[in-house]
Coordinates of C-alpha atoms in Angstrom, one line a residue:
M1 CA 0.0 0.0 0.0
T2 CA 1.2 3.4 -0.5
R3 CA 0.7 6.9 0.5
A4 CA -2.1 9.0 -1.2
S5 CA -0.6 10.7 -3.8
A6 CA -1.0 14.3 -4.8
T7 CA -3.5 14.6 -7.0
T8 CA -5.3 17.4 -5.2
S9 CA -5.4 21.0 -5.8
V10 CA -6.5 23.5 -3.2
V11 CA -8.2 26.8 -3.9
L12 CA -8.0 29.3 -1.2
L13 CA -10.4 31.8 -1.0
A14 CA -8.4 35.1 0.6
T15 CA -11.2 37.3 -0.2
T16 CA -11.9 38.6 3.5
P17 CA -9.6 41.1 5.7
A18 CA -9.3 38.4 8.2
C19 CA -7.1 36.0 6.3
R20 CA -4.4 39.1 6.6
L21 CA -4.2 39.1 10.5
H22 CA -0.9 38.4 12.2
C23 CA -1.2 35.3 14.7
D24 CA 2.1 33.7 16.0
D25 CA 4.2 36.0 13.6
T26 CA 2.2 34.7 10.6
T27 CA -1.0 35.9 8.7
L28 CA -3.7 33.3 8.7
L29 CA -3.1 32.7 4.8
D30 CA 0.4 31.9 5.5
R31 CA -0.5 29.5 8.2
I32 CA -2.8 27.5 6.0
H33 CA -0.2 27.4 3.4
D34 CA 2.2 25.9 6.1
Q35 CA -0.3 23.2 7.0
L36 CA -1.2 22.5 3.3
A37 CA 2.5 22.0 3.0
L38 CA 2.3 19.1 5.0
L39 CA -0.2 17.1 3.1
P40 CA -0.3 15.5 -0.4
V41 CA -1.4 18.5 -2.1
R42 CA -0.1 19.3 -6.0
D43 CA -1.0 23.1 -6.0
I44 CA -2.3 26.1 -4.2
Q45 CA -4.4 28.7 -6.3
V46 CA -5.3 31.8 -4.3
V47 CA -8.4 33.5 -5.1
S48 CA -7.8 37.2 -4.0
P49 CA -10.3 40.2 -3.7
G50 CA -11.1 42.0 -6.5
G51 CA -14.8 42.2 -7.7
G52 CA -17.2 41.0 -4.8
L53 CA -18.9 37.9 -4.3
G54 CA -19.8 37.1 -8.0
A55 CA -16.1 37.7 -9.3
D56 CA -14.8 35.3 -6.3
L57 CA -17.4 32.6 -7.4
R58 CA -16.4 33.1 -11.2
G59 CA -12.8 32.4 -10.3
V60 CA -13.4 29.2 -8.6
A61 CA -15.6 28.2 -11.8
K62 CA -12.4 29.2 -14.0
I63 CA -10.2 27.0 -11.7
A64 CA -12.7 24.1 -11.8
R65 CA -13.0 23.9 -15.5
V66 CA -9.2 23.1 -15.9
A67 CA -8.4 21.3 -12.9
T68 CA -7.7 17.5 -12.9
G69 CA -7.8 15.1 -9.7
T70 CA -9.8 16.5 -6.7
V71 CA -10.2 20.2 -5.9
V72 CA -10.3 21.4 -2.3
V73 CA -11.9 24.9 -1.8
L74 CA -11.4 26.5 1.7
P75 CA -11.5 30.3 3.0
A76 CA -7.9 31.6 4.1
D77 CA -9.6 33.1 7.4
L78 CA -10.0 29.6 8.7
V79 CA -8.3 28.2 12.0
V80 CA -8.4 24.5 11.9
H81 CA -6.2 21.5 12.8
T82 CA -4.1 19.9 10.2
E83 CA -5.8 16.5 10.9
A84 CA -9.0 18.0 10.0
L85 CA -7.8 18.7 6.6
A86 CA -6.1 15.7 6.4
S87 CA -9.2 14.0 6.9
L88 CA -10.4 15.0 3.6
V89 CA -7.3 15.6 1.5
E90 CA -5.8 12.2 2.4
D91 CA -9.2 9.9 2.0
P92 CA -8.6 7.2 -0.5
A93 CA -11.9 7.7 -1.9
H94 CA -11.0 11.3 -3.2
A95 CA -14.9 11.9 -2.8
T96 CA -17.2 15.1 -2.7
M97 CA -17.0 16.0 0.9
A98 CA -17.6 18.7 3.3
L99 CA -16.3 19.1 6.8
V100 CA -19.2 19.3 9.4
S101 CA -19.7 19.5 13.3
H102 CA -22.2 18.3 15.6
D103 CA -21.4 19.9 18.6
A104 CA -22.1 24.1 18.1
V105 CA -24.8 26.1 17.2
D106 CA -25.1 27.5 13.9
G107 CA -23.9 31.3 13.2
P108 CA -22.8 33.6 10.7
L109 CA -19.6 31.7 9.7
R110 CA -21.2 28.1 10.6
P111 CA -24.0 27.7 8.3
P112 CA -26.3 25.0 9.2
V113 CA -26.5 21.5 7.3
R114 CA -28.6 18.1 7.8
D115 CA -26.5 15.4 8.5
D116 CA -28.4 12.5 6.8
G117 CA -26.4 9.4 8.0
G118 CA -22.8 10.5 6.4
V119 CA -24.7 12.4 3.6
I120 CA -25.5 16.0 3.4
G121 CA -29.0 16.2 2.9
A122 CA -29.6 19.9 2.8
A123 CA -27.1 22.9 3.2
G124 CA -27.8 26.5 4.1
S125 CA -26.7 30.0 3.8
S126 CA -27.9 33.6 4.9
F127 CA -30.4 33.1 1.9
H128 CA -31.2 29.2 2.2
T129 CA -32.9 27.5 5.4
V130 CA -32.3 24.1 6.3
P131 CA -35.3 22.1 7.9
E132 CA -34.3 19.8 10.7
A133 CA -30.5 20.9 10.5
N134 CA -28.4 19.0 12.9
A135 CA -24.7 20.0 12.1
T136 CA -23.0 23.3 11.0
F137 CA -20.6 23.2 8.0
R138 CA -17.1 24.4 8.9
G139 CA -15.9 25.7 5.6
V140 CA -13.5 22.9 3.9
L141 CA -15.4 21.5 0.9
Q142 CA -13.6 18.8 -1.4
V143 CA -14.8 18.1 -4.7
S144 CA -14.2 15.0 -6.9
E145 CA -12.8 15.2 -10.4
A146 CA -16.2 13.9 -11.4
D147 CA -18.0 16.7 -10.0
L148 CA -15.9 19.3 -11.1
A149 CA -18.0 20.4 -14.1
T150 CA -21.1 20.5 -11.6
L151 CA -19.0 22.9 -9.1
A152 CA -18.2 25.2 -12.2
D153 CA -21.7 25.3 -13.4
M154 CA -23.1 25.9 -10.0
A155 CA -20.6 28.7 -9.3
E156 CA -21.4 30.5 -12.4
E157 CA -25.0 30.1 -11.7
L158 CA -24.5 31.3 -8.3
A159 CA -22.3 34.4 -9.6
D160 CA -25.3 35.1 -11.9
L161 CA -27.7 35.2 -9.0
A162 CA -25.5 37.3 -6.8
E163 CA -24.7 39.8 -9.4
T164 CA -28.3 40.2 -10.1
G165 CA -29.3 40.8 -6.0
K166 CA -31.4 37.5 -6.4
L167 CA -29.7 36.1 -3.2
G168 CA -30.3 39.0 -1.0
P169 CA -27.5 40.7 0.8
V170 CA -24.9 38.1 0.7
T171 CA -21.3 38.8 0.6
A172 CA -18.1 37.2 -0.3
V173 CA -17.5 35.9 3.1
E174 CA -20.5 33.3 2.3
A175 CA -18.7 32.1 -1.0
I176 CA -17.9 28.6 0.1
D177 CA -21.2 28.1 1.9
L178 CA -22.9 29.0 -1.4
L179 CA -20.7 26.4 -3.3
L180 CA -21.9 23.8 -0.9
V181 CA -25.7 24.6 -1.2
G182 CA -25.0 24.8 -5.1
L183 CA -23.7 21.0 -4.9
V184 CA -26.0 19.7 -2.9
R185 CA -29.1 21.3 -4.4
S186 CA -27.7 20.2 -8.2
G187 CA -28.2 16.4 -6.7
V188 CA -24.2 16.0 -6.1
R189 CA -23.7 13.3 -3.3
V190 CA -21.6 15.0 -1.0
R191 CA -20.4 13.1 2.2
A192 CA -20.2 14.4 5.7
V193 CA -16.7 14.5 7.0
R194 CA -17.5 14.7 10.9
L195 CA -15.1 17.0 12.7
G196 CA -15.2 15.4 16.0
P197 CA -13.0 16.5 18.9
L198 CA -11.1 18.7 16.5
H199 CA -11.7 22.5 15.8
A200 CA -12.4 24.4 12.6
D201 CA -13.3 28.1 13.0
R202 CA -13.7 31.0 10.5
V203 CA -12.6 34.4 12.3
T204 CA -13.5 37.8 12.0
G205 CA -10.9 39.9 14.0
Q206 CA -7.8 39.7 16.1
T207 CA -9.4 38.5 19.1
S208 CA -11.3 35.8 17.5
A209 CA -8.2 34.4 15.6
E210 CA -6.2 34.3 18.7
A211 CA -9.0 32.6 20.5
A212 CA -9.3 30.2 17.9
I213 CA -5.5 29.4 17.7
A214 CA -5.5 28.9 21.5
R215 CA -8.2 26.3 21.4
L216 CA -6.1 24.2 19.0
A217 CA -3.7 23.5 21.8
D218 CA -6.4 21.9 23.7
V219 CA -6.8 18.9 21.6
D220 CA -3.8 16.3 21.1
E221 CA -4.1 15.6 17.1
A222 CA -2.1 12.5 17.4
Q223 CA -4.7 10.9 19.8
V224 CA -7.7 12.0 17.6
R225 CA -5.7 10.4 14.6
L226 CA -5.4 7.2 16.5
D227 CA -9.0 7.2 17.9
G228 CA -9.9 7.7 14.1
A229 CA -8.2 4.6 13.0
I230 CA -10.3 2.3 15.4
K231 CA -13.8 1.6 13.8
S232 CA -16.7 3.1 15.5
R233 CA -19.2 0.9 14.2
D234 CA -17.8 -2.4 14.7
G235 CA -18.9 -5.8 16.0
F236 CA -19.3 -6.1 19.7
F237 CA -16.7 -9.0 20.0
A238 CA -14.2 -6.6 17.8
T239 CA -15.1 -3.6 19.8
Y240 CA -14.7 -4.8 23.5
F241 CA -12.3 -7.8 23.2
V242 CA -9.8 -6.6 20.3
S243 CA -9.8 -3.2 19.6
S244 CA -9.9 -2.1 23.3
W245 CA -6.3 -3.0 23.3
S246 CA -5.4 -3.5 19.9
R247 CA -5.0 -0.1 19.5
H248 CA -2.1 0.2 21.4
L249 CA -0.2 -1.9 18.9
V250 CA -1.0 0.8 15.9
R251 CA 1.7 3.4 17.0
P252 CA 4.5 0.9 17.5
A253 CA 3.6 -1.0 14.2
A254 CA 3.9 2.3 12.3
R255 CA 7.2 3.1 14.1
L256 CA 8.7 -0.3 12.9
K257 CA 7.4 0.7 9.2
L258 CA 5.1 -2.5 9.0
T259 CA 3.0 -2.2 6.3
P260 CA -1.0 -3.1 6.5
N261 CA -0.2 -5.9 3.8
S262 CA 2.5 -7.3 5.9
V263 CA 0.4 -7.5 9.2
T264 CA -2.5 -9.6 7.0
G265 CA 0.2 -11.8 5.7
I266 CA 1.1 -12.5 9.5
S267 CA -2.7 -12.8 10.3
I268 CA -2.9 -15.6 7.4
A269 CA 0.1 -17.3 8.7
L270 CA -1.4 -17.6 12.4
A271 CA -4.7 -18.8 11.0
V272 CA -2.9 -21.7 9.2
L273 CA -0.7 -22.5 12.1
S274 CA -4.2 -22.6 14.1
A275 CA -5.8 -24.8 11.3
V276 CA -2.8 -27.1 12.2
W277 CA -3.1 -27.4 15.9
F278 CA -7.0 -28.0 15.2
S279 CA -6.2 -31.0 12.8
A280 CA -4.5 -32.6 15.6
G281 CA -7.7 -33.3 17.4
D282 CA -6.5 -33.6 21.0
R283 CA -7.9 -31.1 23.8
A284 CA -4.5 -29.4 24.3
A285 CA -4.2 -28.8 20.5
Q286 CA -7.7 -27.5 20.3
V287 CA -7.0 -24.8 23.0
L288 CA -3.8 -23.6 21.4
G289 CA -5.4 -23.5 18.1
A290 CA -8.3 -21.2 19.6
V291 CA -5.6 -19.0 21.0
L292 CA -3.9 -18.6 17.4
L293 CA -7.0 -18.0 15.7
Y294 CA -7.6 -15.1 18.6
L295 CA -4.7 -13.8 17.7
S296 CA -5.0 -14.0 14.1
F297 CA -8.0 -11.9 14.2
V298 CA -6.5 -9.2 16.3
L299 CA -3.9 -8.8 13.4
D300 CA -6.8 -8.7 11.1
C301 CA -8.4 -5.7 12.9
L302 CA -4.8 -4.2 13.2
D303 CA -4.2 -4.1 9.4
G304 CA -7.1 -1.8 9.2
Q305 CA -6.4 0.0 11.8
L306 CA -2.7 0.5 10.7
A307 CA -4.1 1.5 6.9
R308 CA -6.4 4.1 8.6
Y309 CA -3.8 5.7 11.2
T310 CA -1.0 6.0 8.3
R311 CA -3.5 6.7 5.5
T312 CA -1.8 4.1 3.2
F313 CA -4.7 2.6 1.1
S314 CA -4.7 0.4 -2.2
P315 CA -7.1 -1.2 -4.2
L316 CA -4.8 -4.6 -3.8
G317 CA -4.5 -4.1 0.0
A318 CA -8.3 -4.0 0.3
W319 CA -8.9 -7.0 -1.8
A320 CA -6.2 -8.9 -0.1
D321 CA -7.7 -8.2 3.3
G322 CA -11.1 -9.4 2.1
M323 CA -9.8 -12.6 0.7
A324 CA -7.5 -13.1 3.3
D325 CA -10.7 -13.2 5.8
R326 CA -12.5 -16.0 3.8
L327 CA -9.3 -18.1 3.4
K328 CA -8.6 -18.1 7.1
E329 CA -11.9 -19.0 7.9
Y330 CA -12.2 -21.9 5.6
V331 CA -8.6 -23.1 6.3
V332 CA -9.8 -23.3 9.9
Y333 CA -13.0 -25.2 8.9
A334 CA -10.8 -27.7 7.2
G335 CA -8.5 -28.2 10.3
L336 CA -11.4 -28.6 12.4
A337 CA -12.9 -31.2 10.2
F338 CA -9.8 -33.0 10.0
G339 CA -9.0 -33.2 13.5
Y340 CA -12.6 -34.6 14.6
A341 CA -12.4 -37.2 12.0
A342 CA -8.7 -38.1 12.4
G343 CA -8.2 -41.7 13.5
V344 CA -11.8 -42.3 14.2
P345 CA -13.9 -44.9 12.3
S346 CA -16.6 -43.5 10.1
G347 CA -18.8 -43.7 7.0
A348 CA -19.2 -41.4 4.4
G349 CA -18.7 -37.6 5.3
G350 CA -16.8 -38.7 8.3
P351 CA -17.8 -39.5 11.8
D352 CA -21.2 -37.7 12.7
G353 CA -20.9 -36.3 9.1
I354 CA -18.5 -33.7 10.2
W355 CA -17.2 -32.9 6.4
Y356 CA -21.0 -32.6 5.6
L357 CA -21.4 -30.0 8.3
A358 CA -18.0 -28.0 7.2
A359 CA -19.0 -28.1 3.9
A360 CA -22.5 -26.5 4.8
A361 CA -21.0 -24.0 6.9
M362 CA -18.8 -23.0 4.2
I363 CA -21.5 -22.8 1.5
L364 CA -23.7 -20.8 4.1
Q365 CA -20.7 -18.0 4.7
V366 CA -20.4 -18.2 1.0
V367 CA -24.2 -17.3 0.3
R368 CA -24.1 -14.6 2.9
H369 CA -21.0 -12.9 1.5
S370 CA -22.4 -13.2 -1.9
V371 CA -25.9 -11.2 -0.4
D372 CA -23.8 -8.5 0.9
F373 CA -21.3 -8.0 -1.9
S374 CA -24.0 -8.3 -4.9
Y375 CA -26.0 -5.6 -2.7
G376 CA -23.3 -3.3 -2.2
G377 CA -22.2 -3.6 -5.9
A378 CA -25.9 -3.1 -7.1
V379 CA -26.3 0.0 -4.8
S380 CA -23.0 1.5 -6.2
D381 CA -24.2 1.0 -9.6
A382 CA -27.4 2.7 -9.0
R383 CA -25.6 5.7 -7.5
R384 CA -23.2 5.8 -10.6
V385 CA -26.0 6.0 -13.1
G386 CA -27.7 8.4 -11.1
A387 CA -25.0 10.7 -10.9
L388 CA -24.9 10.8 -14.7
W389 CA -28.7 11.2 -15.8
A390 CA -31.1 11.0 -12.6
K391 CA -30.1 14.1 -10.3
P392 CA -32.9 15.9 -9.0
A393 CA -33.2 19.3 -10.6
R394 CA -33.7 21.4 -7.5
S395 CA -33.4 25.4 -8.0
L396 CA -31.0 27.6 -6.0
L397 CA -33.8 29.7 -5.3
E398 CA -36.3 27.1 -3.7
P399 CA -36.3 26.0 0.0
A400 CA -35.2 22.6 0.7
D401 CA -37.8 19.8 0.7
A402 CA -37.9 17.8 4.1
A403 CA -40.7 15.6 3.5
R404 CA -38.9 12.5 2.4
Y405 CA -36.6 12.9 5.3
S406 CA -38.8 12.8 8.0
A407 CA -41.3 9.8 7.1
P408 CA -40.7 7.1 9.6
R409 CA -39.6 3.7 8.0
Q410 CA -42.1 0.9 8.5
G411 CA -41.6 -2.9 8.7
V412 CA -37.9 -4.5 9.1
L413 CA -36.4 -1.1 8.1
G414 CA -38.4 0.8 10.9
L415 CA -37.4 -2.1 13.4
A416 CA -33.6 -1.8 12.5
Q417 CA -34.0 2.1 12.7
R418 CA -35.5 1.7 16.1
M419 CA -33.3 -0.7 17.3
E420 CA -30.2 1.6 16.9
R421 CA -31.7 4.3 19.0
E422 CA -30.9 2.2 22.1
S423 CA -27.4 1.1 22.8
I424 CA -28.3 -2.5 24.0
T425 CA -30.6 -3.2 21.2
R426 CA -28.0 -1.6 18.7
W427 CA -25.5 -4.2 20.0
V428 CA -28.0 -6.9 19.5
K429 CA -28.5 -5.8 16.1
R430 CA -24.9 -6.1 15.4
I431 CA -24.6 -9.3 16.9
I432 CA -27.4 -11.0 15.1
V433 CA -25.8 -10.7 11.9
L434 CA -22.9 -12.9 13.2
P435 CA -19.9 -10.4 11.8
I436 CA -16.5 -11.8 11.6
G437 CA -15.5 -11.0 15.0
E438 CA -18.4 -12.9 16.5
R439 CA -17.8 -15.8 14.2
M440 CA -14.1 -16.2 15.1
A441 CA -15.0 -16.2 18.8
L442 CA -17.8 -18.6 18.2
I443 CA -15.1 -20.6 16.6
A444 CA -12.6 -20.5 18.9
V445 CA -14.6 -21.0 22.3
T446 CA -16.6 -23.9 20.8
A447 CA -13.5 -25.7 19.6
A448 CA -11.5 -25.3 22.8
V449 CA -14.3 -26.0 25.3
F450 CA -16.6 -28.7 23.0
N451 CA -15.5 -29.8 19.7
A452 CA -15.8 -29.4 15.7
R453 CA -19.3 -31.0 15.8
V454 CA -20.3 -28.3 18.1
T455 CA -18.7 -25.8 16.3
F456 CA -20.3 -26.3 12.8
V457 CA -23.8 -26.9 14.3
A458 CA -23.4 -23.4 16.1
L459 CA -22.2 -21.8 13.0
L460 CA -25.0 -23.3 10.9
G461 CA -27.7 -22.4 13.3
W462 CA -26.6 -18.8 14.3
G463 CA -25.4 -18.2 10.6
G464 CA -29.1 -19.3 9.2
V465 CA -30.8 -16.7 11.5
A466 CA -28.3 -14.1 10.6
A467 CA -28.7 -14.6 6.8
A468 CA -32.4 -14.4 7.1
Y469 CA -32.2 -11.2 8.9
Q470 CA -29.8 -9.7 6.4
L471 CA -31.8 -10.9 3.5
A472 CA -35.0 -9.3 4.8
G473 CA -33.1 -6.0 5.1
R474 CA -31.8 -6.3 1.7
I475 CA -35.2 -6.9 0.2
A476 CA -36.8 -4.1 2.2
R477 CA -34.3 -1.8 1.4
S478 CA -34.3 -2.5 -2.3
A479 CA -38.1 -2.3 -2.2
R480 CA -38.3 1.3 -1.1

């Protein structure tokens, strides 16, 4: 895996007097320049004051017309943690994203937005209202290469509206806010990147600038980066029995210059050793095999944590990690079945039909993964087609329509939605689907305490319930 290449261009809107303020012996504009120099940014272009809001928007449109790769637009009067900028610039998806916060009320430099589960459903400005707003936009907007033409079109349309007075008394300070409004209302899918404990504040004067810079020191950016490397929506077993301590291995692994792929390789090796010990069949070997399987899963979590911490991603690494999970699980199945059958007289299928049970468990997991991946592929294809011809046409002068966001879901989707509201039921929901952490724990415990036959029966029983639950959910979502 390799570090994100410098394919991102940055447009700095240095159109307000505040960006010339001096703090810590440098201007805010120069400070932003220094922060961007630490990130994989290809070039920085500055839009300086010259002709008001319309001219600023046309300057952004001109740059977007000729840019390649992703483009990040942000105001130079922004005081922000470098880690917050990196969360967009170094994201491997290079998608269209906006930095938002859920911990503060809106204001003149904090326009309201509605975060609909990680996607911005509506964005506001002094002219545009947002029904059911639950977050604020913090001034950093990244636009993917595929959306640059839309950005340019929206910037020019907004410039026309501003210059003809149809947007009311908006000023150049709202240029970035209007660009987000334009993208959202044109149907572009804008991901909401949550600021979390980091800070990003636009300032208007010397006092507010000094206060904002002082607030930056209250946060340990390195710790925030580590916390961000740990999945917040993982399974119960992975969250409480793995990530609770594997997080302490991330920084040492990074210092040793281990790559996520190398960690994945070690994880595979431990799983193979686990299968070898399981194949011995005696109690001591079963216990040792269970311990090795647990450590293999720890490293399976660590490789993703290390990738997110170091922001070293690649399609090959993602593919290898997914394939490794399947390989490790099925090798362990074979080891368990072989150990149970070793030295025991049996008929077809091994003693107690152990090989039939192993094959059935494997087939069930293959079917479950096929359902998941095919559904994910279908959703991705639908979004891709929609991005080309099915974007909703919404005027920049019309209020946002909130009706489709407020209707409660019914049936299976309604049940799942209600379960997410409470901590206990949320964990029950995640456990029901038997994610890989729960499967590894189930295999390790039943193999160490009982035997392989109990392991496979448990996998088939729990896995069957999980498959039915997932299939019902996929059908319900597809029928919306």
